XYZ file of C-alpha atoms in Angstrom:
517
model
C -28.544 1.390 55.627
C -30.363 4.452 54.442
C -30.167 6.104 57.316
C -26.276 5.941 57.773
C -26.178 7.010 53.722
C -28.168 9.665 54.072
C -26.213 10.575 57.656
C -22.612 10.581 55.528
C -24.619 12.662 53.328
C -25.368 15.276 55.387
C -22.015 15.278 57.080
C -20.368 15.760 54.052
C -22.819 18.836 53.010
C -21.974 20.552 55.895
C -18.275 19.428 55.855
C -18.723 21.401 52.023
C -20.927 24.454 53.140
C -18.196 24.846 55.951
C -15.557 25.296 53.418
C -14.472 28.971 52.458
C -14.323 29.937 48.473
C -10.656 29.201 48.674
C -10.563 26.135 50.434
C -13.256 24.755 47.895
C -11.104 25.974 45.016
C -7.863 23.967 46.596
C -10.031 20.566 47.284
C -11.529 20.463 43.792
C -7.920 21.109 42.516
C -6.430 18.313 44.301
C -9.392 15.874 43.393
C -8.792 16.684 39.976
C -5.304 15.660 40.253
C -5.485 12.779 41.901
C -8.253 11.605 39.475
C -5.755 12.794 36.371
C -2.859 10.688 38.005
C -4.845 7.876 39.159
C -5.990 7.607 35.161
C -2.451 8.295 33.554
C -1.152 5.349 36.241
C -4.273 3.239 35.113
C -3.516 3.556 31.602
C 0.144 2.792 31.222
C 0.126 -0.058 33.833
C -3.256 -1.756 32.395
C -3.083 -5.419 31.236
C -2.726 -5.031 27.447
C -4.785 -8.223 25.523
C -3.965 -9.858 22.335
C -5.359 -12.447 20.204
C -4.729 -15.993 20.243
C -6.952 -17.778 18.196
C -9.856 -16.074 15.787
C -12.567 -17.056 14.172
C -13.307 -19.865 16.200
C -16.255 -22.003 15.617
C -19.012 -21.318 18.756
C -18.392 -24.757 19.879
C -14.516 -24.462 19.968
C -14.291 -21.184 21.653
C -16.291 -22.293 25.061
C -14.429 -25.123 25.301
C -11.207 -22.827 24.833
C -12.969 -20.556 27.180
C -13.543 -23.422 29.750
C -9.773 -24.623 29.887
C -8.401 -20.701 30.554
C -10.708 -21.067 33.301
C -9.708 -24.344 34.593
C -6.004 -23.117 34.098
C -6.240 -19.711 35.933
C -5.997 -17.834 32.716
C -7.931 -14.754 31.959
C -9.261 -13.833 29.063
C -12.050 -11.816 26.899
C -13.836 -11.793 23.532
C -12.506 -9.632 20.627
C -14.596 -7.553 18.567
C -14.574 -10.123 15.903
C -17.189 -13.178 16.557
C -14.712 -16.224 17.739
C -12.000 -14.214 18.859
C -10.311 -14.588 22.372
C -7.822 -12.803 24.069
C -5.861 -13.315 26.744
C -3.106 -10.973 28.920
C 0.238 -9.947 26.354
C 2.461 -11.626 28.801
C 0.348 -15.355 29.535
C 0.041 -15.420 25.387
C 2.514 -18.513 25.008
C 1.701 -19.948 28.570
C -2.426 -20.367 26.888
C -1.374 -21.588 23.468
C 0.834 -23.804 25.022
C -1.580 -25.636 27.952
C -4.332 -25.289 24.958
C -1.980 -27.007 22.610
C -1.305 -29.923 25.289
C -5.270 -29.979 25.368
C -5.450 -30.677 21.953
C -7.542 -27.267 21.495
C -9.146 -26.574 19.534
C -9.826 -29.134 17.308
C -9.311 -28.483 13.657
C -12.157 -29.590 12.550
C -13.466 -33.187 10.870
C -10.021 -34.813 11.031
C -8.985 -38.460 10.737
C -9.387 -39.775 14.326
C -12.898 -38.026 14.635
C -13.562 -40.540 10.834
C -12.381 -43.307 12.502
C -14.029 -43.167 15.965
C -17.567 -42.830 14.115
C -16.818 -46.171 12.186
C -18.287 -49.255 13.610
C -19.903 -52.699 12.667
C -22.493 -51.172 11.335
C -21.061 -48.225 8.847
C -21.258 -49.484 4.969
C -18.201 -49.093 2.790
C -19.675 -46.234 1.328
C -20.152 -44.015 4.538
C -16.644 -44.922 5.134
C -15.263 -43.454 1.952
C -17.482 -40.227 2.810
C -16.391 -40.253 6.402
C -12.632 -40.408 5.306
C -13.571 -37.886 2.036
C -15.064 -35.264 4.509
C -11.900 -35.949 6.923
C -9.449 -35.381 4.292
C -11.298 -32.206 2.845
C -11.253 -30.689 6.355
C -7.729 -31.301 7.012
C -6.296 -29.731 3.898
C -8.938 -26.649 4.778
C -7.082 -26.462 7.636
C -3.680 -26.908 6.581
C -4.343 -24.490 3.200
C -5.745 -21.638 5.461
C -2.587 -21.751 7.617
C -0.379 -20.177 4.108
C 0.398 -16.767 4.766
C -1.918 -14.347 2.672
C -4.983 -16.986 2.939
C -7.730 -16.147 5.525
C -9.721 -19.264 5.355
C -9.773 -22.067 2.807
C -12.329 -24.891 1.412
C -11.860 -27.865 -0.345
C -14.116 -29.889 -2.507
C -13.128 -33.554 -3.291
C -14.654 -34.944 -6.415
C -13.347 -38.589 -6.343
C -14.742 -41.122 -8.935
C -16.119 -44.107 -7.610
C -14.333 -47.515 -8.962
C -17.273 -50.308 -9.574
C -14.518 -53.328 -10.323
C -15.548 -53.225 -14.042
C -13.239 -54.003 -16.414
C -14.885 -51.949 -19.464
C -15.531 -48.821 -16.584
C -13.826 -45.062 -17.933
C -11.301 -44.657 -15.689
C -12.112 -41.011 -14.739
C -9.162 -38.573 -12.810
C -10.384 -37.174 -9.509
C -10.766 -33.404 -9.546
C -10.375 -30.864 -6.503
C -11.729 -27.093 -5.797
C -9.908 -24.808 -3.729
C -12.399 -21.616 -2.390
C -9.842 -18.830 -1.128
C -10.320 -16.422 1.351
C -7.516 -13.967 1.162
C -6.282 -11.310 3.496
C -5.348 -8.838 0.814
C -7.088 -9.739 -1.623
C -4.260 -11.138 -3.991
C -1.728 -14.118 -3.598
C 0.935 -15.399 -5.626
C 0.752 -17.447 -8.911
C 3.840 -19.219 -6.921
C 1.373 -19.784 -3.759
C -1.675 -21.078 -5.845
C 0.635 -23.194 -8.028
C 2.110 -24.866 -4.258
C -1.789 -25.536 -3.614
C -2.348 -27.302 -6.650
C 0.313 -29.886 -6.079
C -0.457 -29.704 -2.057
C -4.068 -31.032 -3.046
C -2.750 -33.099 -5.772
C -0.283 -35.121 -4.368
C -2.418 -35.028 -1.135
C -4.940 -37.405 -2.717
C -2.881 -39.526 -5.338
C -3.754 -41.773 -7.896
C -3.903 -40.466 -11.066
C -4.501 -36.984 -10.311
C -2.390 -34.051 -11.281
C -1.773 -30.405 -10.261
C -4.030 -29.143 -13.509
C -6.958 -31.197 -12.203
C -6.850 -28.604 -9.085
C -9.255 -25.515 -9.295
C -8.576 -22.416 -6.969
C -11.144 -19.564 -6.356
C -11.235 -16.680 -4.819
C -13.667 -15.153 -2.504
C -14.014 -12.771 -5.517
C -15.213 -15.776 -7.539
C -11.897 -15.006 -9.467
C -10.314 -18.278 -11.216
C -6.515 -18.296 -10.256
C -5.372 -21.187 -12.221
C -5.720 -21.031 -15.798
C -4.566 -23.396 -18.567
C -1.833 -21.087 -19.768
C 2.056 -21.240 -19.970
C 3.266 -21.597 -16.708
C 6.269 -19.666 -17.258
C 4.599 -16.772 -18.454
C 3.290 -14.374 -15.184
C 0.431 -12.690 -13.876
C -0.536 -9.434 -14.934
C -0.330 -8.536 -10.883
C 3.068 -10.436 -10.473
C 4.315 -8.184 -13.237
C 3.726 -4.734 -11.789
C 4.210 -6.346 -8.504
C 8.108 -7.579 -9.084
C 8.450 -3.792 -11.508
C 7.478 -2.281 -8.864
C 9.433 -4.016 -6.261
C 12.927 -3.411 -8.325
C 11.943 -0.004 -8.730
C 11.360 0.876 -5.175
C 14.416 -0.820 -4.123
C 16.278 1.065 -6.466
C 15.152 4.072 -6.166
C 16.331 3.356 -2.108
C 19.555 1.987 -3.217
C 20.622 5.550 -5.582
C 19.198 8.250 -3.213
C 21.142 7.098 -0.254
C 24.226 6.325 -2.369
C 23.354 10.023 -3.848
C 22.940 11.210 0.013
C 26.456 10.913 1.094
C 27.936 13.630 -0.569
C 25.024 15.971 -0.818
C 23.381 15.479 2.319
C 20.143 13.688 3.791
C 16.900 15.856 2.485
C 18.756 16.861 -0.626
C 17.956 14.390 -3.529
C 14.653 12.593 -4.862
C 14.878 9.710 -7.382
C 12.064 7.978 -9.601
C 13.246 5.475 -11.471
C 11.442 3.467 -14.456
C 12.580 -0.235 -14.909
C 11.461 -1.369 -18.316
C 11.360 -5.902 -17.999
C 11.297 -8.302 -19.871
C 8.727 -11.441 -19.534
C 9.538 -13.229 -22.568
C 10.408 -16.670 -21.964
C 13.490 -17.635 -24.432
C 15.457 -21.506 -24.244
C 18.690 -21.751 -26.184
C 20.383 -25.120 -26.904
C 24.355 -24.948 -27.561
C 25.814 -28.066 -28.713
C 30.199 -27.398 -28.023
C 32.959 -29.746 -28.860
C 36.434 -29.976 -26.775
C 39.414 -31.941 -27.508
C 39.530 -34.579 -24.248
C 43.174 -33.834 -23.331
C 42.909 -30.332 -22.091
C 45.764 -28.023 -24.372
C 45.362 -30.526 -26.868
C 44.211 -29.722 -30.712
C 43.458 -33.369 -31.206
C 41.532 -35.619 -29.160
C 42.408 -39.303 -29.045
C 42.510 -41.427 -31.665
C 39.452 -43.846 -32.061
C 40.024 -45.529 -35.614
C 42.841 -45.306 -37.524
C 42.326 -46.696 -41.711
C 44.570 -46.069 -44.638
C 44.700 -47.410 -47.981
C 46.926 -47.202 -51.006
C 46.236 -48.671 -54.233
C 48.917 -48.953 -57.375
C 47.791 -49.637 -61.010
C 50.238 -49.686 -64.285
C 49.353 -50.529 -67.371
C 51.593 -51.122 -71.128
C 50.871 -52.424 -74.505
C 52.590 -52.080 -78.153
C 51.000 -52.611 -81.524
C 51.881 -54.574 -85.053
C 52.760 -52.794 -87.861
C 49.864 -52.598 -90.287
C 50.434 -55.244 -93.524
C 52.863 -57.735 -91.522
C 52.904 -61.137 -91.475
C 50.196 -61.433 -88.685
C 47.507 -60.171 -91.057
C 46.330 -62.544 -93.354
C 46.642 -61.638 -97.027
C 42.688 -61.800 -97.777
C 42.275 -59.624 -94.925
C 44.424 -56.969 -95.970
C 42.933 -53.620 -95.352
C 44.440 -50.597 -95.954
C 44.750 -48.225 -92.250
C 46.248 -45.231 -91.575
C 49.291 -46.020 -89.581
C 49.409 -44.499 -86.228
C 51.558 -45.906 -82.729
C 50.834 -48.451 -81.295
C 52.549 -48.166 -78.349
C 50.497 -47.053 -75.062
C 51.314 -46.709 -71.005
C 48.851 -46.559 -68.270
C 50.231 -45.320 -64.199
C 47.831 -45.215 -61.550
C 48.510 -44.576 -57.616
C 45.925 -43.965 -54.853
C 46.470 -43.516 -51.427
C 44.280 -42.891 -48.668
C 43.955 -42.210 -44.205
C 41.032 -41.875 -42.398
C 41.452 -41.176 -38.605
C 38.641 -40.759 -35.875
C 39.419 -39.382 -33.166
C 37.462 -39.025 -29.673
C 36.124 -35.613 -28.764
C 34.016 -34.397 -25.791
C 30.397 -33.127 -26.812
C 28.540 -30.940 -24.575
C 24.779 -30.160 -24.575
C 23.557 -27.703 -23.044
C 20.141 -25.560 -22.626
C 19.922 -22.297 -22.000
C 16.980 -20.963 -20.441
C 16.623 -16.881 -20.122
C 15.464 -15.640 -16.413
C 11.559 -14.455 -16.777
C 12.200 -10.478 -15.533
C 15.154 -9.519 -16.571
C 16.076 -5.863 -17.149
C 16.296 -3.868 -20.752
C 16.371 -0.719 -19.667
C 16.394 1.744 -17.216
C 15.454 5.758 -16.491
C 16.421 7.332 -13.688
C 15.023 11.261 -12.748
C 17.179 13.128 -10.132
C 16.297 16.361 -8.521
C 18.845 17.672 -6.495
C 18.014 20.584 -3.908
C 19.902 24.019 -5.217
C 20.105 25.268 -1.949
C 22.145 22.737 -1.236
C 25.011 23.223 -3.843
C 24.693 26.395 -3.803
C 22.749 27.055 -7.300
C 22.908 24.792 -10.616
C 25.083 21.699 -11.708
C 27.692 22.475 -14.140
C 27.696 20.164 -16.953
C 30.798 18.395 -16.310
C 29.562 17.554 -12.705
C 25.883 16.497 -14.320
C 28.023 14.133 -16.400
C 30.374 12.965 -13.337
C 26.775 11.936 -11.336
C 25.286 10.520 -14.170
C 28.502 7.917 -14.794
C 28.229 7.443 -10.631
C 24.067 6.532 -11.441
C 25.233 4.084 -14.382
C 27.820 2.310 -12.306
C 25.143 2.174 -9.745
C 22.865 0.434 -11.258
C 24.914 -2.241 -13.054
C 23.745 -1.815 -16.468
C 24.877 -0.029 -19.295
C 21.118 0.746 -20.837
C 20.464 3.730 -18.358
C 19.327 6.973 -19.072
C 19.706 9.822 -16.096
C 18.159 12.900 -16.140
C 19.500 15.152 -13.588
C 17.778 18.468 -12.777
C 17.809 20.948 -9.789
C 14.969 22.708 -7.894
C 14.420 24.616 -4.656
C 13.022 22.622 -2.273
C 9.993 22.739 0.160
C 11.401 21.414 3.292
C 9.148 23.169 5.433
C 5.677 20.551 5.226
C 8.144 17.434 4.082
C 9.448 18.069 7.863
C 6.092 19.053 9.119
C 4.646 15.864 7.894
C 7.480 13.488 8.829
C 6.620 15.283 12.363
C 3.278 13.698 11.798
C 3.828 10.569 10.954
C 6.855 9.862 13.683
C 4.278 10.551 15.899
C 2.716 7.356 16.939
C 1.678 8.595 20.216
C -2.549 9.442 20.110
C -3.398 13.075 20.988
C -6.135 12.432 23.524
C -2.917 10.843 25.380
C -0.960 14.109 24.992
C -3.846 16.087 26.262
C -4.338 14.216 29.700
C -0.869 14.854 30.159
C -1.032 18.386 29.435
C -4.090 18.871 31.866
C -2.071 16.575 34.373
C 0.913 19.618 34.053
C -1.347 22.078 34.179
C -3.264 20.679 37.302
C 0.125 20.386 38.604
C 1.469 23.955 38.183
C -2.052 25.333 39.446
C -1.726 23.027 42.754
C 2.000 23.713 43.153
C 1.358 27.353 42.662
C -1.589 27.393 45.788
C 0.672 25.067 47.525
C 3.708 27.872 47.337
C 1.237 30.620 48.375
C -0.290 28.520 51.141
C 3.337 28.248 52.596
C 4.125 31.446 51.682
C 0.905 33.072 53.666
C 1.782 30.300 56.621
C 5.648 31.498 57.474
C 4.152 34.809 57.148
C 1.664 34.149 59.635
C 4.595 32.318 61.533
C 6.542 35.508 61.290
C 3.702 37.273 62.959
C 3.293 34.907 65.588
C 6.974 34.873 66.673
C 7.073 38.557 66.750
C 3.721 38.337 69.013
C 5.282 35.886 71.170
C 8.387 38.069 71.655
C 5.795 40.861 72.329
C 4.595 38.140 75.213
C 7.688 37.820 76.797
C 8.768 41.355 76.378
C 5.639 41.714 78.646
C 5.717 39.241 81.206
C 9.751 40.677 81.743
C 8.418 44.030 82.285
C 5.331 42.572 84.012
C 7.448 40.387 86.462
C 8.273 42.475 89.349
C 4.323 43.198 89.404
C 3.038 39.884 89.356
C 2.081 39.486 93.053
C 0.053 42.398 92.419
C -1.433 41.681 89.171
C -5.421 41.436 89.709
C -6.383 38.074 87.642
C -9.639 38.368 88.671
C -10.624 41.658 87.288
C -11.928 41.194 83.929
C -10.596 44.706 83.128
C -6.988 43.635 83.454
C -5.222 44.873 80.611
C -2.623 41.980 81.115
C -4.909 39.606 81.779
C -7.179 40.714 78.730
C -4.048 40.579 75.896
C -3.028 37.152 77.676
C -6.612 35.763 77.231
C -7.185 37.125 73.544
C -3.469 35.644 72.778
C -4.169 31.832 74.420
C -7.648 31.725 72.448
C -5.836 32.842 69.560
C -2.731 31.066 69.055
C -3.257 28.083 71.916
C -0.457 26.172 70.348
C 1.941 28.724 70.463
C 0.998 29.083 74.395
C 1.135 25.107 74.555
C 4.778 25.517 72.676
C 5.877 28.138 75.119
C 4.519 26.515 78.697
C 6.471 23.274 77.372
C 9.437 25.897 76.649
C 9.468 26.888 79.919
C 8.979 23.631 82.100
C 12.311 22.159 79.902
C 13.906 25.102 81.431
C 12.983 24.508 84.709
């Protein structure tokens, strides 16, 4: 074997030493091609890889290993430890035939509790077994919530004795977060908290749940719920601002032109949590002043009332009881008349509670610069005011403030780095394809001259082998004469030179003239 190595060795050493300076030039220029093309084909028709499962336990990924195997599927390890990839195109083909596999297997769940129960497990290792079972499989459902990396749950459920006098105690849970970003929702952690809660039953509630970061930050906290995060403040400011901000430069943008106009805008909220109760009454015939009647009492009383007097010192006063009195009238009259109606009457009562929306906008400041180039200078005035009533309608509130300016703007590096970041395509890709043009242009350039010096050479030939025949015309009356044998043959001499120079021009011409024959 080493001898036929080191034979193709030397063959190819002398095939090289053989070569003139410009031949040499022309190979290594076509090898370099071919190797430039060969990569460029390489790297846009090369099997592309993604993900399909990560962080894989060591035990899970050979067995997910094992089935691609078994099913013809190829696949790799990712950078990260428990990562496997597989081609872009069999992605859904693996997770299915995986998925009919039951791989992997998430964990300690419920059948794995119950196959490891027999005659001989005590009542206690079965209410760890299914403890340990359950805590798995809300680990596993928890860490499938978008934001959430990986999750753990603790399980602190009280044992129950039978006592009667025995403190009933709530179980408790603790949630340990992973998260992708490092923030999540207080609506996310608040769905975990009843997830876990209502997961395990009994007499345990969403506050008894505990969530922690990987930060060791506490995410639930005994506060008012409807009062928000610090970070879910800024978060939904910021998220109104930036879509308004969107929403007025591209409204801005039709009449002044894409590139023209930048807009900040400041969106002032309010997180104060306000319930209103309003108590209305309505007449229950609709157009009506009066609702039905529900009770209807009335009452009317009449009283009159008349006396008259003796005259002092007549016979009905006794004469030892005479006593002297002024004498005033008798006579008296006494008229009384009350009348009364009460009337219920049936109304409609409506309660209602009104409870203000947590994030609602006070105010709102809105900065335009316009490009002067642009317009054409400054804004008058009256057209300042004419785009600051266009802003206000705009935004849909009447508690805007707009201040409208105009600069000259930089277009030059806004373009150059919008250039930039449009371009998603690497620069070590750009390069091979520049040397690949470049290879080509030299090789098409030596390949022009080559043909170039070739139908020049052809040119000389023909005009040699006219030369020939010219000869052998003139030379054919002569022929029987004509001495082959004498080296010193002038005819013979040119003929020889010509046939060792050019012997497939003779070859062309002898078949040339038997065709004729």
């Amino acid at each position: 074997m080493g001898e036929i190595i080191g034979r193709v060795r030397n063959q190819l050493n002398d095939f090289w030493q053989g070569l003139d300076k410009n031949k040499k030039i022309k190979l290594g220029i076509g090898v370099l091609v071919i190797i430039i093309v060969a990569g460029i084909i390489l790297y846009t028709t090369r099997t592309k890889y993604e993900p399909i499962f990560d962080d894989l336990a060591p035990k899970d990924a050979g067995e997910v290993t094992k089935k691609l195997d078994e099913k013809g599927i190829p696949w790799k390890e990712g950078k990260n430890e428990g990562t496997i990839l597989v081609p872009e195109e069999m992605k859904s083909k693996a997770k299915m035939e995986l998925a009919m596999e039951g791989m992997p297997k998430e964990g300690y769940t419920f059948t794995d509790a119950f196959a490891d129960i027999d005659w001989t497990t005590t009542e206690y290792d079965k209410k760890q077994k299914m403890k340990f079972a359950l805590e798995e499989t809300l680990s596993t459902d928890l860490a499938k919530i978008d934001g959430v990396e990986s999750a753990k749950v603790y399980l602190n459920i009280p044992e129950d004795t039978g006592y009667v006098l025995q403190e009933k105690k709530s179980p408790t849970a603790s949630v340990l977060l992973t998260l992708k970003n490092g923030s999540i929702n207080k609506n996310k952690v608040e769905g975990i908290q009843y997830l876990v809660a209502h997961a395990i039953g009994g007499e345990m509630t969403p506050e008894d749940v505990s969530v922690v970061d990987n930060n060791g930050k506490l995410l639930t906290k005994s506060e008012d719920q409807n009062l928000y995060e610090a970070n879910d403040q800024l978060g939904l400011q910021k998220m109104k601002e930036d879509a308004l901000n969107k929403s007025i430069k591209e409204f801005l943008e039709t009449p002044l032109g894409k590139g023209n106009v930048e807009v900040r805008t400041s969106i002032k909220l309010n997180f104060d949590s306000e319930i209103t109760n309003v108590k209305e009454y309505a007449p229950p015939v609709e157009g009506s002043e009066e609702g039905i009647v529900r009770s209807l009492e009335e009452m009317s009383e009449k009283n009159e009332n008349s006396s008259s007097g003796q005259v002092p010192g007549t016979e009905p006063n006794t004469e030892d009881e005479i006593v002297d009195y002024a004498q005033v009238d008798q006579q008296s009259s006494n008229n009384s008349e009350k009348n009364g109606r009460t009337v219920n009457y049936e109304i409609n009562e409506t309660n209602k509670q009104i409870k203000k929306g947590i994030g609602q906008t006070d105010a709102i400041t809105v900065a335009v610069i316009i490009d002067e180039n642009a317009i054409g200078g400054s804004l008058t005035e009256e057209r300042k005011k004419e785009i600051t009533s266009l802003i206000s309608s705009a935004t849909g509130t009447d508690t805007v403030k707009v201040e409208i300016s105009t600069m000259a703007f930089n277009k030059g590096e806004v373009e150059a780095d919008e250039a930039v970041e449009e371009s998603t395509t690497p620069m070590w890709t750009w390069m091979l394809i520049g040397a690949a043009l470049a290879a080509g242009v030299v090789g098409g350039t030596v390949v022009y001259r080559r043909n170039k010096l070739a139908s020049e050479e052809a040119l000389d030939d023909e005009s040699t082998l006219s030369q020939l025949d010219e000869m052998i015309e003139n030379a054919a009356s002569d022929l029987e004469d004509l001495d082959f044998e004498q080296e010193k043959s002038v005819m013979k001499d040119q003929i020889s030179k010509f046939v060792e120079k050019k012997p497939e021009i003779v070859v062309q011409l002898l078949r040339t003239w038997m065709n004729e024959e």
